[in-house]
PDB file of C-alpha atoms in Angstrom:
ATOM      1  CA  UNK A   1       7.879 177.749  24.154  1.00 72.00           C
ATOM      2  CA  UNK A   2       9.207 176.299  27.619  1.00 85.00           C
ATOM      3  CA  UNK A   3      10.490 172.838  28.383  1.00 89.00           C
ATOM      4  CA  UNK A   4      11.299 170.994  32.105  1.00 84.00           C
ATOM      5  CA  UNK A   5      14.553 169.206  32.308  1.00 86.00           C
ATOM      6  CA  UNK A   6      14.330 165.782  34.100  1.00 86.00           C
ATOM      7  CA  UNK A   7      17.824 163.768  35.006  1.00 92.00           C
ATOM      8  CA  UNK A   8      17.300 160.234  33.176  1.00 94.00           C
ATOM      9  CA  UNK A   9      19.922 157.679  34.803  1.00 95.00           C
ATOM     10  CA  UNK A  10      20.811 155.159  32.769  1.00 95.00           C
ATOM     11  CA  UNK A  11      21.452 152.081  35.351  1.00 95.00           C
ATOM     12  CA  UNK A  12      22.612 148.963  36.008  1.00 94.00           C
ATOM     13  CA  UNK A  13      19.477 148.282  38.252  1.00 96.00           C
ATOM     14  CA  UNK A  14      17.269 150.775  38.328  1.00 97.00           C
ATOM     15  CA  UNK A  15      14.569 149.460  40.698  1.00 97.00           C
ATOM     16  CA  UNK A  16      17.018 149.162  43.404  1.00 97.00           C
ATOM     17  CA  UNK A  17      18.948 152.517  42.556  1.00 97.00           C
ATOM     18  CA  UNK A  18      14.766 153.810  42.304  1.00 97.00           C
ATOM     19  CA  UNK A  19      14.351 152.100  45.924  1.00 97.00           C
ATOM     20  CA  UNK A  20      17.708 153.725  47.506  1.00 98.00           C
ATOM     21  CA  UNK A  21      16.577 157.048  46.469  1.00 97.00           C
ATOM     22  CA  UNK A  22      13.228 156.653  47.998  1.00 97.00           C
ATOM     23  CA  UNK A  23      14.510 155.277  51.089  1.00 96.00           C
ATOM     24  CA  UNK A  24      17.287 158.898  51.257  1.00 96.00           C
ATOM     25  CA  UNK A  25      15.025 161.377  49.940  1.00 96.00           C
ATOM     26  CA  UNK A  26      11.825 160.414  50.900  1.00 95.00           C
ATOM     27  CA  UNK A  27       9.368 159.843  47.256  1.00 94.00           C
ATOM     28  CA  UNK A  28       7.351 157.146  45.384  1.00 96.00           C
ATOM     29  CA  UNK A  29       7.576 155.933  42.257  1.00 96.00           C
ATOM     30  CA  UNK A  30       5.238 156.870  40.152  1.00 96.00           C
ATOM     31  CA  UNK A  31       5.485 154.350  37.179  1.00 95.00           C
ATOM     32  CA  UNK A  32       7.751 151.314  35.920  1.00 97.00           C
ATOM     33  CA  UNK A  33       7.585 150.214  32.603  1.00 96.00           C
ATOM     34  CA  UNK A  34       9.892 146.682  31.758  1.00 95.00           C
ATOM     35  CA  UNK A  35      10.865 145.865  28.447  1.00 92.00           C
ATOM     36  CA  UNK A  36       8.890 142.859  28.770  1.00 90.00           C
ATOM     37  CA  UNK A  37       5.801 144.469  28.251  1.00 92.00           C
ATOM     38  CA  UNK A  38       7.208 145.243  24.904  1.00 88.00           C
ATOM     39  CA  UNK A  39       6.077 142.387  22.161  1.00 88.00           C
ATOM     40  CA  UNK A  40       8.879 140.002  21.328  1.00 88.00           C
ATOM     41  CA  UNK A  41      11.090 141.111  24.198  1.00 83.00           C
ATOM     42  CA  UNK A  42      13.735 138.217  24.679  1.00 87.00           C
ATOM     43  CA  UNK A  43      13.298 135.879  28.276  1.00 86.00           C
ATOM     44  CA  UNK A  44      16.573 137.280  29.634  1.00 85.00           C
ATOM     45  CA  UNK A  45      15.168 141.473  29.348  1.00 85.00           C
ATOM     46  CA  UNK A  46      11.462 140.827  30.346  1.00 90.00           C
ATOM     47  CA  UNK A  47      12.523 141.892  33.664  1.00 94.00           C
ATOM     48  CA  UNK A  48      14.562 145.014  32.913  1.00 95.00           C
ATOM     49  CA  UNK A  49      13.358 148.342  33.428  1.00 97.00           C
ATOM     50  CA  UNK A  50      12.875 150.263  30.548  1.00 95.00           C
ATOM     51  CA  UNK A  51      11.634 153.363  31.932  1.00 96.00           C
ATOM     52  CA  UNK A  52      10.788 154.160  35.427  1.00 98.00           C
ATOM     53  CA  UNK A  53      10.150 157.800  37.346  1.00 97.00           C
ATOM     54  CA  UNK A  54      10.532 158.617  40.410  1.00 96.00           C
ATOM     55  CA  UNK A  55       9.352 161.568  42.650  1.00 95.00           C
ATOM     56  CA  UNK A  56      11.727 162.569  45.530  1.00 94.00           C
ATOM     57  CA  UNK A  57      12.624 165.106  47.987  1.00 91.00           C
ATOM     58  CA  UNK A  58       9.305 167.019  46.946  1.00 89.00           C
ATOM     59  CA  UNK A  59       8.246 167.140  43.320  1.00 89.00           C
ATOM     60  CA  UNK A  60      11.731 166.550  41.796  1.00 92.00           C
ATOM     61  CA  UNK A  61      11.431 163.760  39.211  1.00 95.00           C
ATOM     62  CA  UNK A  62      14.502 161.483  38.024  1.00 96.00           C
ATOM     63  CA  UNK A  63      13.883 158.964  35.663  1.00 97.00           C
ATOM     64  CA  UNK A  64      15.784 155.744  35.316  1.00 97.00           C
ATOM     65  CA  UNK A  65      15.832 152.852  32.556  1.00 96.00           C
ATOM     66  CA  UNK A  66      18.334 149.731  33.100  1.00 96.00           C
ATOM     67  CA  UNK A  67      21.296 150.459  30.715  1.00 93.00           C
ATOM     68  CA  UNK A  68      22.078 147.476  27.821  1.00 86.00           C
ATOM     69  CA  UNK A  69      25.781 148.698  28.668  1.00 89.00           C
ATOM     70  CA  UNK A  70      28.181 148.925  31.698  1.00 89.00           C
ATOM     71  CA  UNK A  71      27.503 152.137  33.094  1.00 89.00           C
ATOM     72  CA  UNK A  72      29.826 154.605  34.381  1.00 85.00           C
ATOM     73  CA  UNK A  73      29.033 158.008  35.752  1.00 84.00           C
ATOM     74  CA  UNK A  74      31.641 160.817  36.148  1.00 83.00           C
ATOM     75  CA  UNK A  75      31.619 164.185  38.179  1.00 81.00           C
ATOM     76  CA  UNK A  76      31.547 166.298  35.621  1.00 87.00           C
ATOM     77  CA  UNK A  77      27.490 165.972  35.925  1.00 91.00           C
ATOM     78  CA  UNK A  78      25.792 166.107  39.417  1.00 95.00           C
ATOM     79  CA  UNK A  79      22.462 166.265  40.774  1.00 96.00           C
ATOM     80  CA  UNK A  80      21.614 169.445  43.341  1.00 96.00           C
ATOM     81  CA  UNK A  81      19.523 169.460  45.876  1.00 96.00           C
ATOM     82  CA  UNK A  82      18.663 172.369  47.844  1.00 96.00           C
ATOM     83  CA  UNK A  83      16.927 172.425  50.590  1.00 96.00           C
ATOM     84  CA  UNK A  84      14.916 175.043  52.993  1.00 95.00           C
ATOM     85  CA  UNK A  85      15.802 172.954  56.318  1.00 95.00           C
ATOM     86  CA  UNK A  86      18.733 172.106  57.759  1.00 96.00           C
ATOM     87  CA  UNK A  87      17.922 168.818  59.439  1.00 97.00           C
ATOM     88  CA  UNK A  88      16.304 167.668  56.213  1.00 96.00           C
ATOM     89  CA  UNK A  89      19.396 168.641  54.118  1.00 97.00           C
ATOM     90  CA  UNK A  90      21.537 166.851  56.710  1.00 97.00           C
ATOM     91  CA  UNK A  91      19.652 163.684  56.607  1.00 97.00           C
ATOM     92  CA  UNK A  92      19.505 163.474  52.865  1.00 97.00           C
ATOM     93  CA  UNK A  93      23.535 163.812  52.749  1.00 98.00           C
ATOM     94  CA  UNK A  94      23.989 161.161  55.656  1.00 98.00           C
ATOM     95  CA  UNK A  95      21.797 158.432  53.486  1.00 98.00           C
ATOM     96  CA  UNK A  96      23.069 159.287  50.644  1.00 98.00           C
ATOM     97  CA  UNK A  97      26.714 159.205  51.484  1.00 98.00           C
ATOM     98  CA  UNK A  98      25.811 155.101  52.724  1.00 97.00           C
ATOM     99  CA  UNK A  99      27.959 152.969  51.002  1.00 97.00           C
ATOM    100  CA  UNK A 100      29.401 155.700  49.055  1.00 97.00           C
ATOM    101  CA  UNK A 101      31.911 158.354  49.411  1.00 96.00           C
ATOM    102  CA  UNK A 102      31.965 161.646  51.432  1.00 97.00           C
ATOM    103  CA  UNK A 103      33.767 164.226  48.722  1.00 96.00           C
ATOM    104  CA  UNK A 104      32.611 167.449  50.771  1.00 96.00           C
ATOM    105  CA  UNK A 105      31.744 167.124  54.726  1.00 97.00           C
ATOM    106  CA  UNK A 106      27.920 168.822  55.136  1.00 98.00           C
ATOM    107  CA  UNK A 107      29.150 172.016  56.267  1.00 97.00           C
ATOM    108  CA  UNK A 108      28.507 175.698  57.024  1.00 97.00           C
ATOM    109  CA  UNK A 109      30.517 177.432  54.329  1.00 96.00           C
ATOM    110  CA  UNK A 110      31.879 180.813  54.093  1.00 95.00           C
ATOM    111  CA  UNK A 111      29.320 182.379  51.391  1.00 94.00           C
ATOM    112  CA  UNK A 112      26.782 181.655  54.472  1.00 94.00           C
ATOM    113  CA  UNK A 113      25.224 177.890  53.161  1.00 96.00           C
ATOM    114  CA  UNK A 114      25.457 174.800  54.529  1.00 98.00           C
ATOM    115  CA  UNK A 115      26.916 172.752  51.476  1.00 98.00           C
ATOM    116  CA  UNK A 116      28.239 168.997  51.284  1.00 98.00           C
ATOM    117  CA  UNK A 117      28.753 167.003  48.155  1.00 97.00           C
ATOM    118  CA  UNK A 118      28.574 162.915  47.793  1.00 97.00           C
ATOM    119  CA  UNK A 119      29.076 160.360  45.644  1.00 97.00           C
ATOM    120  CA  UNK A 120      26.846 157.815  46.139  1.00 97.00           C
ATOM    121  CA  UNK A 121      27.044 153.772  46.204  1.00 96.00           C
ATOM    122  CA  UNK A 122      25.834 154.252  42.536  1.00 96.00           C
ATOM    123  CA  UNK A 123      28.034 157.167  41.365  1.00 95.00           C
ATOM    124  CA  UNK A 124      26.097 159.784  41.389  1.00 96.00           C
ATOM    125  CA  UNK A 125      27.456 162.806  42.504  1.00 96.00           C
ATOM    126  CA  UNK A 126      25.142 164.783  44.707  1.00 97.00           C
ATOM    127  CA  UNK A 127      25.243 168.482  46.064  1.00 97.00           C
ATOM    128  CA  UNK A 128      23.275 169.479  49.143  1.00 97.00           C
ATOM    129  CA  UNK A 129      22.697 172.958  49.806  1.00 97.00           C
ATOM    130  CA  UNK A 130      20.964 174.755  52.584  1.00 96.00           C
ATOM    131  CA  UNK A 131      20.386 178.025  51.848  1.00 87.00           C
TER     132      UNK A 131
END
């Protein structure tokens, strides 16, 4: 028995939060499915993303649906990266941290890593390592 954990993110607009990633982490999406090609999907959802995944930064996947509720994400979940290259870790913490908030500067730490955390203009709490 053996299973793959994906993060699902539950957003308030998934295609752009999709977009934002691809634009920081380098990735594609690799389908988009809207409610509205669900039968008797109301006008105002037809446009809504009801499931979506995304490849980034390699062969991660995340996987995002537009939430029916406000959404709210906390730090007591975050999403790790960790990365081989240092200019490629650095790059994906600068874009990421655009338009949202620097928690730990992209540093070399004492354990011997280079290690920054972000929260990004979403919410999402990130953590870049280089080993």
């Amino acid at each position: 028995m053996g299973a793959r954990i994906h993060s699902y993110l539950m957003s308030e607009d998934a295609r752009e939060q999709a977009n934002f990633y691809v634009e920081s982490l380098g990735g594609e999406i690799q389908f988009l499915t809207t409610f509205g090609e669900m039968p008797e999907t109301p006008e105002a959802m037809k446009d809504k993303v009801m499931h979506l995944a995304l490849t980034v930064a390699g062969t991660n996947t995340l996987m995002f649906s537009d939430s029916l509720e406000p959404v709210s994400y906390n730090r007591s979940i975050s999403l790790a990266l960790n990365y081989d290259d240092e200019s490629e870790a650095r790059t994906a913490y600068a874009k990421l941290r655009e338009g949202g908030e620097s928690k730990y500067p992209f540093a070399l730490q004492p354990w011997g890593a280079y290690y920054g955390e972000v929260v990004d203009k979403f919410g999402v709490t990130w953590m870049i390592t280089k080993q």
